[in-house]
Amino acid sequence: MLSYICSICHRIYDSITLVWRCECGGLLDLRSFASHFSIKEAITRPATIWRYIDALPFWGNDKGWKSVSMGEGFTPIVPLDGTGSSIFVKLDYLMPTLSFKDRGAAVLVAKAKEIGVTKLVADSSGNAGTSIAAYANRAGIECHIYVPESTSPKKIQQIVRHGATVHTVPGSRENTAKAAQRAVNEDDVFYASHVYNPYFYQGTKTYAFEVFEQMKEEIPDVVVVPVGNGTLLLGVYYGFKELLDLGLINRMPRILAIQAEGCAPLALAFDNGLATARPVINEGTAAEGIAIANPPRSSQILAAVRETDGVIVTAPESLIDSTRDYLAKKGFYVEPTTAATFAGFFKYVESCIQGRALEKDRLFKVDPFQPGSDRKVVIPLCGAGIKAD
Ligand SMILES: *Cc1c(COP(=O)(O)O)cnc(C)c1O
Ligand SMILES: [Zn+2]
């Protein structure tokens, strides 16, 4: 039986509970379960996240997820361009709702359906909301999405058209989370939070499995990941960790995490050697998808990055728009948050090559943009451009 475990006091909760946070205030994680990963079996199945079903928290004879799935996952990994550099992009914007959030939402909503949920609440700055809305309505679950007033009109439109009720909340992203949590507690409904519900991370871990399979069982040296609440970052970490524990890889790829200059609590905590991030004020950024001033899972994110000998850096705000054009001219039309991921990577590579990055943090001695670099890098393109303008 699957159960949750409190990350602080280790109290166990049955995972059919509506409890979303431990009485002690701790975050809930999923207790480890029998997970089997086999490439041999995976390659015989359709190219979706569900080819790794044996490593997901579902049982073999349980087919409920089939009616929820829209074929999400197994997105292409392609070279950034034809220059022979060692930089690869993974096109996670080619998902049913146009962002990587479908990995997590498909698993979370399939699970909600399995345990008999009829109504759910979630909060989001955009993409998670559109994704949860799409899957919830497909699963026949009544869906309420809380978003900040400032959310892109296109994303709000998409949530409405998927059939969810949208509640716009004035003020910060944190206000929106509080409003959703009040509704959850008052009505005793399922909180389909991509931040708090640990099933979401079971979906995002398929990103790592796909990289492993698509790179022919050779993992990249560096995986670049945008980080706000850490749903992709922690999923990537859990996925590679499982492969390591199974002996399928012999080291973890180093995680290079990118925050927005205008809202970077994790980068600040990383630089200062803190175990937990202190909340910051969001000073404004075009990278709305990673503008999280007080990420609840900050200590797990910081620990994961440090364990891989990784780094957390910021993307210069002034380069986000031009980087968006740069990617579009290579053929990839992405949203500003994804351009920020790339802009942060650029800035970081430059500081390594010019010797400005601290020696211990220098993931690149040779420019990965030049042909023949010995460092393979995979960067996700997380969100589609047309959702943003
Ligand atoms: C959600 C999202 C992110 C950040 O993910 P976190 O889970 O908040 O770290 C980055 N890019 C895009 C396009 C997103 O939708
Ligand atoms: Zn607890």
Tab-separated table of C-alpha atoms and ligand atoms in Angstrom:
chain	number	residue	atom	x	y	z
A	1	MET	CA	0.000	0.000	0.000
A	2	LEU	CA	1.300	3.441	-0.866
A	3	SER	CA	1.636	5.958	1.896
A	4	TYR	CA	2.953	9.426	2.599
A	5	ILE	CA	5.693	10.155	5.076
A	6	CYS	CA	6.301	13.485	6.781
A	7	SER	CA	9.666	14.925	5.794
A	8	ILE	CA	10.211	16.236	9.346
A	9	CYS	CA	8.662	13.925	11.968
A	10	HIS	CA	8.329	10.850	9.708
A	11	ARG	CA	4.707	10.292	10.637
A	12	ILE	CA	2.978	8.018	8.111
A	13	TYR	CA	-0.308	8.879	6.377
A	14	ASP	CA	-2.365	6.605	4.194
A	15	SER	CA	-2.174	8.093	0.704
A	16	ILE	CA	-5.960	8.041	0.260
A	17	THR	CA	-6.086	10.805	2.871
A	18	LEU	CA	-7.087	14.371	2.014
A	19	VAL	CA	-4.364	15.577	4.379
A	20	TRP	CA	-1.807	17.527	2.349
A	21	ARG	CA	0.571	18.603	5.057
A	22	CYS	CA	1.639	16.916	8.310
A	23	GLU	CA	0.173	18.127	11.593
A	24	CYS	CA	3.693	19.237	12.525
A	25	GLY	CA	3.785	21.457	9.423
A	26	GLY	CA	6.154	19.140	7.536
A	27	LEU	CA	5.823	18.404	3.826
A	28	LEU	CA	4.603	14.989	2.768
A	29	ASP	CA	6.791	12.748	0.621
A	30	LEU	CA	5.881	9.433	-0.937
A	31	ARG	CA	7.231	6.486	1.037
A	32	SER	CA	9.418	4.284	-1.096
A	33	PHE	CA	7.605	1.531	-2.952
A	34	ALA	CA	8.662	-1.399	-5.096
A	35	SER	CA	9.833	0.341	-8.246
A	36	HIS	CA	11.118	-1.624	-11.224
A	37	PHE	CA	12.826	0.065	-14.106
A	38	SER	CA	13.571	-1.998	-17.167
A	39	ILE	CA	14.630	-0.516	-20.494
A	40	LYS	CA	14.002	-3.887	-22.126
A	41	GLU	CA	10.332	-3.736	-21.230
A	42	ALA	CA	9.996	0.019	-21.707
A	43	ILE	CA	11.074	-0.065	-25.351
A	44	THR	CA	8.309	-2.534	-26.203
A	45	ARG	CA	5.662	-0.004	-25.145
A	46	PRO	CA	4.245	3.192	-26.719
A	47	ALA	CA	6.429	6.301	-26.499
A	48	THR	CA	4.820	7.991	-23.473
A	49	ILE	CA	5.758	8.409	-19.810
A	50	TRP	CA	3.706	5.267	-19.143
A	51	ARG	CA	6.318	3.028	-20.734
A	52	TYR	CA	7.973	3.294	-17.297
A	53	ILE	CA	4.798	2.204	-15.492
A	54	ASP	CA	6.714	-0.377	-13.427
A	55	ALA	CA	8.684	2.466	-11.850
A	56	LEU	CA	5.580	4.570	-11.200
A	57	PRO	CA	3.286	4.260	-8.178
A	58	PHE	CA	0.683	2.116	-9.964
A	59	TRP	CA	0.178	-1.613	-10.060
A	60	GLY	CA	0.485	-3.649	-13.235
A	61	ASN	CA	-3.159	-4.673	-13.358
A	62	ASP	CA	-4.368	-1.182	-12.646
A	63	LYS	CA	-5.305	0.424	-15.948
A	64	GLY	CA	-7.161	3.509	-14.673
A	65	TRP	CA	-4.410	5.795	-15.955
A	66	LYS	CA	-5.166	4.746	-19.540
A	67	SER	CA	-8.367	6.765	-19.655
A	68	VAL	CA	-6.564	9.812	-18.240
A	69	SER	CA	-3.424	9.747	-20.409
A	70	MET	CA	-3.181	11.897	-23.533
A	71	GLY	CA	0.050	10.300	-24.710
A	72	GLU	CA	2.259	12.718	-22.767
A	73	GLY	CA	6.000	12.267	-22.636
A	74	PHE	CA	8.885	10.849	-24.625
A	75	THR	CA	9.575	14.280	-26.061
A	76	PRO	CA	12.437	14.525	-28.575
A	77	ILE	CA	16.005	15.330	-27.587
A	78	VAL	CA	17.752	17.119	-30.447
A	79	PRO	CA	21.019	19.032	-30.886
A	80	LEU	CA	20.629	22.773	-30.243
A	81	ASP	CA	21.845	23.384	-33.803
A	82	GLY	CA	24.037	22.007	-36.534
A	83	THR	CA	27.338	23.344	-35.208
A	84	GLY	CA	28.376	20.076	-33.603
A	85	SER	CA	28.278	21.465	-30.077
A	86	SER	CA	27.502	19.108	-27.212
A	87	ILE	CA	24.326	20.957	-26.216
A	88	PHE	CA	21.043	19.116	-26.565
A	89	VAL	CA	17.538	20.426	-25.964
A	90	LYS	CA	14.608	18.328	-24.822
A	91	LEU	CA	11.371	19.578	-26.306
A	92	ASP	CA	9.056	19.336	-23.324
A	93	TYR	CA	6.822	22.032	-24.772
A	94	LEU	CA	5.535	19.332	-27.156
A	95	MET	CA	3.100	18.073	-24.575
A	96	PRO	CA	-0.723	17.950	-24.694
A	97	THR	CA	-1.070	21.259	-22.809
A	98	LEU	CA	2.269	22.644	-24.063
A	99	SER	CA	4.443	22.382	-20.958
A	100	PHE	CA	6.355	19.750	-18.974
A	101	LYS	CA	3.725	19.984	-16.215
A	102	ASP	CA	1.747	17.287	-18.055
A	103	ARG	CA	4.225	14.701	-16.748
A	104	GLY	CA	3.238	15.446	-13.185
A	105	ALA	CA	-0.421	16.295	-13.759
A	106	ALA	CA	-1.130	13.043	-15.646
A	107	VAL	CA	0.218	10.957	-12.757
A	108	LEU	CA	-1.364	13.085	-10.028
A	109	VAL	CA	-4.821	13.173	-11.638
A	110	ALA	CA	-4.714	9.445	-12.510
A	111	LYS	CA	-3.974	8.830	-8.838
A	112	ALA	CA	-6.765	11.161	-7.696
A	113	LYS	CA	-9.217	9.306	-9.923
A	114	GLU	CA	-8.015	5.955	-8.601
A	115	ILE	CA	-8.723	6.956	-4.998
A	116	GLY	CA	-12.192	8.256	-5.851
A	117	VAL	CA	-11.672	12.032	-5.819
A	118	THR	CA	-14.659	13.903	-7.324
A	119	LYS	CA	-13.510	17.491	-6.784
A	120	LEU	CA	-10.077	19.045	-6.577
A	121	VAL	CA	-8.411	22.399	-5.996
A	122	ALA	CA	-5.030	23.599	-7.265
A	123	ASP	CA	-3.142	26.880	-7.469
A	124	SER	CA	-0.648	27.916	-10.082
A	125	SER	CA	0.966	30.810	-11.854
A	126	GLY	CA	-0.189	29.298	-15.135
A	127	ASN	CA	1.092	26.105	-16.691
A	128	ALA	CA	0.426	23.756	-13.784
A	129	GLY	CA	-3.118	25.118	-13.650
A	130	THR	CA	-3.755	24.522	-17.348
A	131	SER	CA	-2.346	21.043	-17.063
A	132	ILE	CA	-4.287	20.003	-13.942
A	133	ALA	CA	-7.454	21.511	-15.491
A	134	ALA	CA	-7.068	19.502	-18.693
A	135	TYR	CA	-6.439	16.183	-16.978
A	136	ALA	CA	-9.024	16.689	-14.221
A	137	ASN	CA	-11.791	17.395	-16.687
A	138	ARG	CA	-10.716	14.487	-18.865
A	139	ALA	CA	-10.973	12.322	-15.733
A	140	GLY	CA	-14.410	13.713	-14.888
A	141	ILE	CA	-13.229	15.447	-11.724
A	142	GLU	CA	-14.630	18.880	-10.799
A	143	CYS	CA	-11.722	21.298	-10.889
A	144	HIS	CA	-11.060	24.681	-9.263
A	145	ILE	CA	-7.872	26.536	-10.182
A	146	TYR	CA	-6.601	29.550	-8.211
A	147	VAL	CA	-4.307	31.918	-10.136
A	148	PRO	CA	-2.727	35.305	-9.420
A	149	GLU	CA	-4.563	38.196	-11.069
A	150	SER	CA	-1.437	38.903	-13.133
A	151	THR	CA	-1.455	35.505	-14.910
A	152	SER	CA	-1.269	35.654	-18.744
A	153	PRO	CA	-4.813	35.959	-20.152
A	154	LYS	CA	-4.070	33.135	-22.578
A	155	LYS	CA	-3.328	30.717	-19.772
A	156	ILE	CA	-6.498	31.732	-17.927
A	157	GLN	CA	-8.512	31.260	-21.136
A	158	GLN	CA	-7.049	27.801	-21.562
A	159	ILE	CA	-7.970	26.808	-17.998
A	160	VAL	CA	-11.542	28.025	-18.521
A	161	ARG	CA	-11.905	26.221	-21.832
A	162	HIS	CA	-10.688	22.975	-20.288
A	163	GLY	CA	-13.777	23.277	-18.100
A	164	ALA	CA	-12.308	24.354	-14.787
A	165	THR	CA	-13.551	27.170	-12.554
A	166	VAL	CA	-10.915	29.884	-12.297
A	167	HIS	CA	-10.510	31.936	-9.121
A	168	THR	CA	-8.266	34.968	-9.609
A	169	VAL	CA	-6.527	36.233	-6.491
A	170	PRO	CA	-5.054	39.733	-6.076
A	171	GLY	CA	-1.511	40.155	-4.845
A	172	SER	CA	1.402	37.756	-4.794
A	173	ARG	CA	1.735	34.127	-5.886
A	174	GLU	CA	1.811	33.286	-2.166
A	175	ASN	CA	-1.593	34.914	-1.649
A	176	THR	CA	-2.957	32.639	-4.344
A	177	ALA	CA	-1.589	29.546	-2.610
A	178	LYS	CA	-3.115	30.673	0.687
A	179	ALA	CA	-6.528	31.224	-0.924
A	180	ALA	CA	-6.450	27.739	-2.465
A	181	GLN	CA	-5.373	26.160	0.828
A	182	ARG	CA	-8.189	27.917	2.676
A	183	ALA	CA	-10.685	26.490	0.184
A	184	VAL	CA	-9.163	23.005	0.535
A	185	ASN	CA	-9.336	23.081	4.325
A	186	GLU	CA	-12.842	24.548	4.506
A	187	ASP	CA	-14.439	22.187	1.976
A	188	ASP	CA	-12.373	19.067	2.691
A	189	VAL	CA	-11.438	18.558	-0.948
A	190	PHE	CA	-8.410	17.064	-2.653
A	191	TYR	CA	-5.488	19.476	-3.001
A	192	ALA	CA	-3.959	18.639	-6.387
A	193	SER	CA	-0.957	20.824	-5.701
A	194	HIS	CA	2.087	20.311	-7.898
A	195	VAL	CA	4.146	21.645	-5.012
A	196	TYR	CA	2.722	19.745	-2.035
A	197	ASN	CA	1.428	16.511	-3.540
A	198	PRO	CA	4.317	14.043	-3.904
A	199	TYR	CA	2.679	12.144	-6.772
A	200	PHE	CA	3.453	15.055	-9.066
A	201	TYR	CA	7.184	14.343	-8.685
A	202	GLN	CA	6.623	10.714	-9.638
A	203	GLY	CA	5.480	12.044	-12.992
A	204	THR	CA	8.304	14.520	-13.481
A	205	LYS	CA	10.935	11.872	-12.711
A	206	THR	CA	10.155	10.329	-16.118
A	207	TYR	CA	12.173	13.213	-17.576
A	208	ALA	CA	15.330	11.534	-16.235
A	209	PHE	CA	14.280	8.091	-17.481
A	210	GLU	CA	13.718	9.464	-20.968
A	211	VAL	CA	17.084	11.237	-21.020
A	212	PHE	CA	18.732	7.976	-19.984
A	213	GLU	CA	16.932	5.966	-22.662
A	214	GLN	CA	17.257	8.549	-25.440
A	215	MET	CA	20.954	9.218	-24.802
A	216	LYS	CA	21.518	5.470	-25.247
A	217	GLU	CA	21.954	4.769	-21.554
A	218	GLU	CA	24.720	7.343	-21.291
A	219	ILE	CA	23.809	10.230	-19.098
A	220	PRO	CA	24.789	13.853	-19.804
A	221	ASP	CA	27.470	15.491	-17.667
A	222	VAL	CA	25.241	18.428	-16.874
A	223	VAL	CA	21.460	18.727	-16.780
A	224	VAL	CA	20.220	22.313	-16.823
A	225	VAL	CA	16.873	22.806	-15.052
A	226	PRO	CA	14.796	25.934	-14.362
A	227	VAL	CA	13.762	26.139	-10.730
A	228	GLY	CA	10.896	27.910	-9.012
A	229	ASN	CA	9.086	25.368	-6.842
A	230	GLY	CA	11.396	22.593	-8.007
A	231	THR	CA	8.862	20.179	-9.484
A	232	LEU	CA	11.053	19.393	-12.481
A	233	LEU	CA	14.302	19.676	-10.539
A	234	LEU	CA	13.273	17.250	-7.802
A	235	GLY	CA	11.731	14.870	-10.345
A	236	VAL	CA	14.977	14.884	-12.337
A	237	TYR	CA	16.907	14.218	-9.140
A	238	TYR	CA	14.621	11.352	-8.032
A	239	GLY	CA	14.708	9.796	-11.501
A	240	PHE	CA	18.486	9.757	-11.826
A	241	LYS	CA	18.805	8.661	-8.206
A	242	GLU	CA	16.639	5.607	-8.933
A	243	LEU	CA	18.812	4.757	-11.939
A	244	LEU	CA	21.894	5.117	-9.762
A	245	ASP	CA	20.440	2.923	-7.004
A	246	LEU	CA	19.649	0.272	-9.611
A	247	GLY	CA	23.248	0.391	-10.813
A	248	LEU	CA	22.193	1.477	-14.315
A	249	ILE	CA	24.353	4.616	-14.102
A	250	ASN	CA	27.496	5.065	-12.064
A	251	ARG	CA	27.246	8.766	-11.224
A	252	MET	CA	24.644	11.496	-11.023
A	253	PRO	CA	24.660	14.207	-13.713
A	254	ARG	CA	25.446	17.588	-12.186
A	255	ILE	CA	22.373	19.786	-11.862
A	256	LEU	CA	22.751	23.373	-13.083
A	257	ALA	CA	19.631	25.128	-11.797
A	258	ILE	CA	18.453	28.483	-13.118
A	259	GLN	CA	16.447	31.138	-11.263
A	260	ALA	CA	15.271	34.562	-12.400
A	261	GLU	CA	17.409	37.498	-11.318
A	262	GLY	CA	14.315	39.323	-10.009
A	263	CYS	CA	13.207	36.451	-7.759
A	264	ALA	CA	16.018	34.143	-6.686
A	265	PRO	CA	15.647	32.840	-3.113
A	266	LEU	CA	17.312	29.506	-3.959
A	267	ALA	CA	20.318	31.022	-5.745
A	268	LEU	CA	20.807	33.319	-2.752
A	269	ALA	CA	20.597	30.450	-0.268
A	270	PHE	CA	22.977	28.382	-2.391
A	271	ASP	CA	25.559	31.180	-2.476
A	272	ASN	CA	25.272	31.699	1.257
A	273	GLY	CA	25.556	28.017	2.109
A	274	LEU	CA	22.113	27.913	3.727
A	275	ALA	CA	20.139	24.667	4.144
A	276	THR	CA	16.789	26.426	3.670
A	277	ALA	CA	15.953	29.460	1.538
A	278	ARG	CA	14.739	32.665	3.121
A	279	PRO	CA	11.708	34.262	1.422
A	280	VAL	CA	12.483	37.166	-0.905
A	281	ILE	CA	10.354	39.892	-2.460
A	282	ASN	CA	9.591	39.228	-6.121
A	283	GLU	CA	11.063	42.297	-7.809
A	284	GLY	CA	9.410	41.415	-11.081
A	285	THR	CA	10.602	39.205	-13.936
A	286	ALA	CA	9.481	38.138	-17.391
A	287	ALA	CA	10.109	34.553	-16.240
A	288	GLU	CA	6.734	34.190	-14.522
A	289	GLY	CA	7.020	30.389	-14.378
A	290	ILE	CA	9.940	30.470	-11.946
A	291	ALA	CA	9.061	33.574	-9.931
A	292	ILE	CA	8.523	31.796	-6.609
A	293	ALA	CA	9.541	33.967	-3.653
A	294	ASN	CA	9.178	31.337	-0.935
A	295	PRO	CA	9.458	27.781	-2.318
A	296	PRO	CA	8.119	25.282	0.262
A	297	ARG	CA	10.541	22.528	-0.788
A	298	SER	CA	13.632	24.740	-0.709
A	299	SER	CA	15.641	22.494	1.620
A	300	GLN	CA	15.031	19.439	-0.562
A	301	ILE	CA	16.020	21.416	-3.676
A	302	LEU	CA	19.216	22.780	-2.121
A	303	ALA	CA	20.209	19.338	-0.830
A	304	ALA	CA	19.580	17.721	-4.231
A	305	VAL	CA	21.670	20.278	-6.128
A	306	ARG	CA	24.532	20.028	-3.626
A	307	GLU	CA	24.486	16.238	-3.686
A	308	THR	CA	25.131	16.267	-7.450
A	309	ASP	CA	27.900	18.867	-7.091
A	310	GLY	CA	25.635	21.202	-8.962
A	311	VAL	CA	25.137	24.951	-8.929
A	312	ILE	CA	22.223	27.394	-8.763
A	313	VAL	CA	22.637	30.585	-10.793
A	314	THR	CA	20.452	33.430	-12.017
A	315	ALA	CA	19.368	34.483	-15.491
A	316	PRO	CA	19.971	38.147	-16.346
A	317	GLU	CA	16.608	39.815	-16.881
A	318	SER	CA	18.038	41.963	-19.691
A	319	LEU	CA	18.843	38.882	-21.795
A	320	ILE	CA	15.542	37.019	-21.571
A	321	ASP	CA	13.883	38.617	-24.577
A	322	SER	CA	16.895	38.426	-26.883
A	323	THR	CA	17.467	34.807	-25.856
A	324	ARG	CA	13.885	34.082	-26.804
A	325	ASP	CA	14.663	35.381	-30.296
A	326	TYR	CA	17.912	33.394	-30.396
A	327	LEU	CA	16.004	30.165	-29.708
A	328	ALA	CA	13.216	31.089	-32.119
A	329	LYS	CA	15.811	31.571	-34.872
A	330	LYS	CA	16.997	28.024	-34.210
A	331	GLY	CA	13.369	26.957	-34.668
A	332	PHE	CA	12.278	26.719	-31.041
A	333	TYR	CA	9.465	29.091	-30.077
A	334	VAL	CA	9.379	29.101	-26.288
A	335	GLU	CA	7.876	31.174	-23.495
A	336	PRO	CA	9.968	33.753	-21.597
A	337	THR	CA	10.549	31.428	-18.623
A	338	THR	CA	12.212	28.938	-20.932
A	339	ALA	CA	14.269	31.675	-22.596
A	340	ALA	CA	15.409	32.608	-19.074
A	341	THR	CA	16.653	29.062	-18.510
A	342	PHE	CA	18.818	29.402	-21.574
A	343	ALA	CA	19.927	32.936	-20.705
A	344	GLY	CA	21.076	31.719	-17.294
A	345	PHE	CA	22.982	28.884	-18.925
A	346	PHE	CA	24.716	31.333	-21.333
A	347	LYS	CA	25.744	33.626	-18.514
A	348	TYR	CA	27.043	30.749	-16.459
A	349	VAL	CA	29.061	29.214	-19.310
A	350	GLU	CA	30.634	32.607	-19.914
A	351	SER	CA	31.616	32.999	-16.277
A	352	CYS	CA	33.208	29.529	-16.342
A	353	ILE	CA	35.148	30.119	-19.537
A	354	GLN	CA	36.357	33.519	-18.369
A	355	GLY	CA	37.345	31.999	-15.043
A	356	ARG	CA	34.950	34.098	-12.967
A	357	ALA	CA	32.987	31.177	-11.488
A	358	LEU	CA	34.411	29.700	-8.295
A	359	GLU	CA	36.714	26.797	-9.108
A	360	LYS	CA	34.555	24.244	-7.273
A	361	ASP	CA	31.498	25.490	-9.167
A	362	ARG	CA	33.070	25.456	-12.609
A	363	LEU	CA	31.107	22.842	-14.492
A	364	PHE	CA	32.695	23.863	-17.797
A	365	LYS	CA	36.403	24.217	-18.458
A	366	VAL	CA	35.826	24.174	-22.209
A	367	ASP	CA	33.082	26.069	-24.016
A	368	PRO	CA	30.222	23.579	-24.635
A	369	PHE	CA	29.051	25.743	-27.549
A	370	GLN	CA	32.220	24.824	-29.453
A	371	PRO	CA	32.410	21.563	-31.379
A	372	GLY	CA	34.330	18.832	-29.629
A	373	SER	CA	33.558	19.839	-26.060
A	374	ASP	CA	33.673	16.792	-23.832
A	375	ARG	CA	30.730	17.888	-21.689
A	376	LYS	CA	27.286	16.769	-22.803
A	377	VAL	CA	24.524	19.095	-21.672
A	378	VAL	CA	20.749	18.597	-21.826
A	379	ILE	CA	18.462	21.612	-21.444
A	380	PRO	CA	14.667	21.344	-21.279
A	381	LEU	CA	12.513	23.668	-23.352
A	382	CYS	CA	9.660	23.600	-20.849
A	383	GLY	CA	6.913	25.873	-22.159
A	384	ALA	CA	5.564	26.846	-25.593
A	385	GLY	CA	5.852	30.407	-26.880
A	386	ILE	CA	2.287	30.791	-28.085
A	387	LYS	CA	0.958	30.449	-24.537
A	388	ALA	CA	2.724	33.607	-23.475
A	389	ASP	CA	1.837	36.296	-25.987
B	1	LIG	C1	6.472	25.361	-13.928
B	1	LIG	C2	7.451	25.836	-14.891
B	1	LIG	C3	8.798	26.021	-14.534
B	1	LIG	C4	9.326	25.860	-13.147
B	1	LIG	O1	8.989	24.691	-12.487
B	1	LIG	P1	9.046	24.615	-10.922
B	1	LIG	O2	8.355	23.380	-10.579
B	1	LIG	O3	8.310	25.816	-10.347
B	1	LIG	O4	10.469	24.631	-10.500
B	1	LIG	C5	9.678	26.404	-15.534
B	1	LIG	N1	9.281	26.615	-16.792
B	1	LIG	C6	8.006	26.451	-17.173
B	1	LIG	C7	7.632	26.716	-18.588
B	1	LIG	C8	7.044	26.053	-16.238
B	1	LIG	O5	5.781	25.891	-16.618
B	2	ZN	ZN	5.351	15.745	10.674
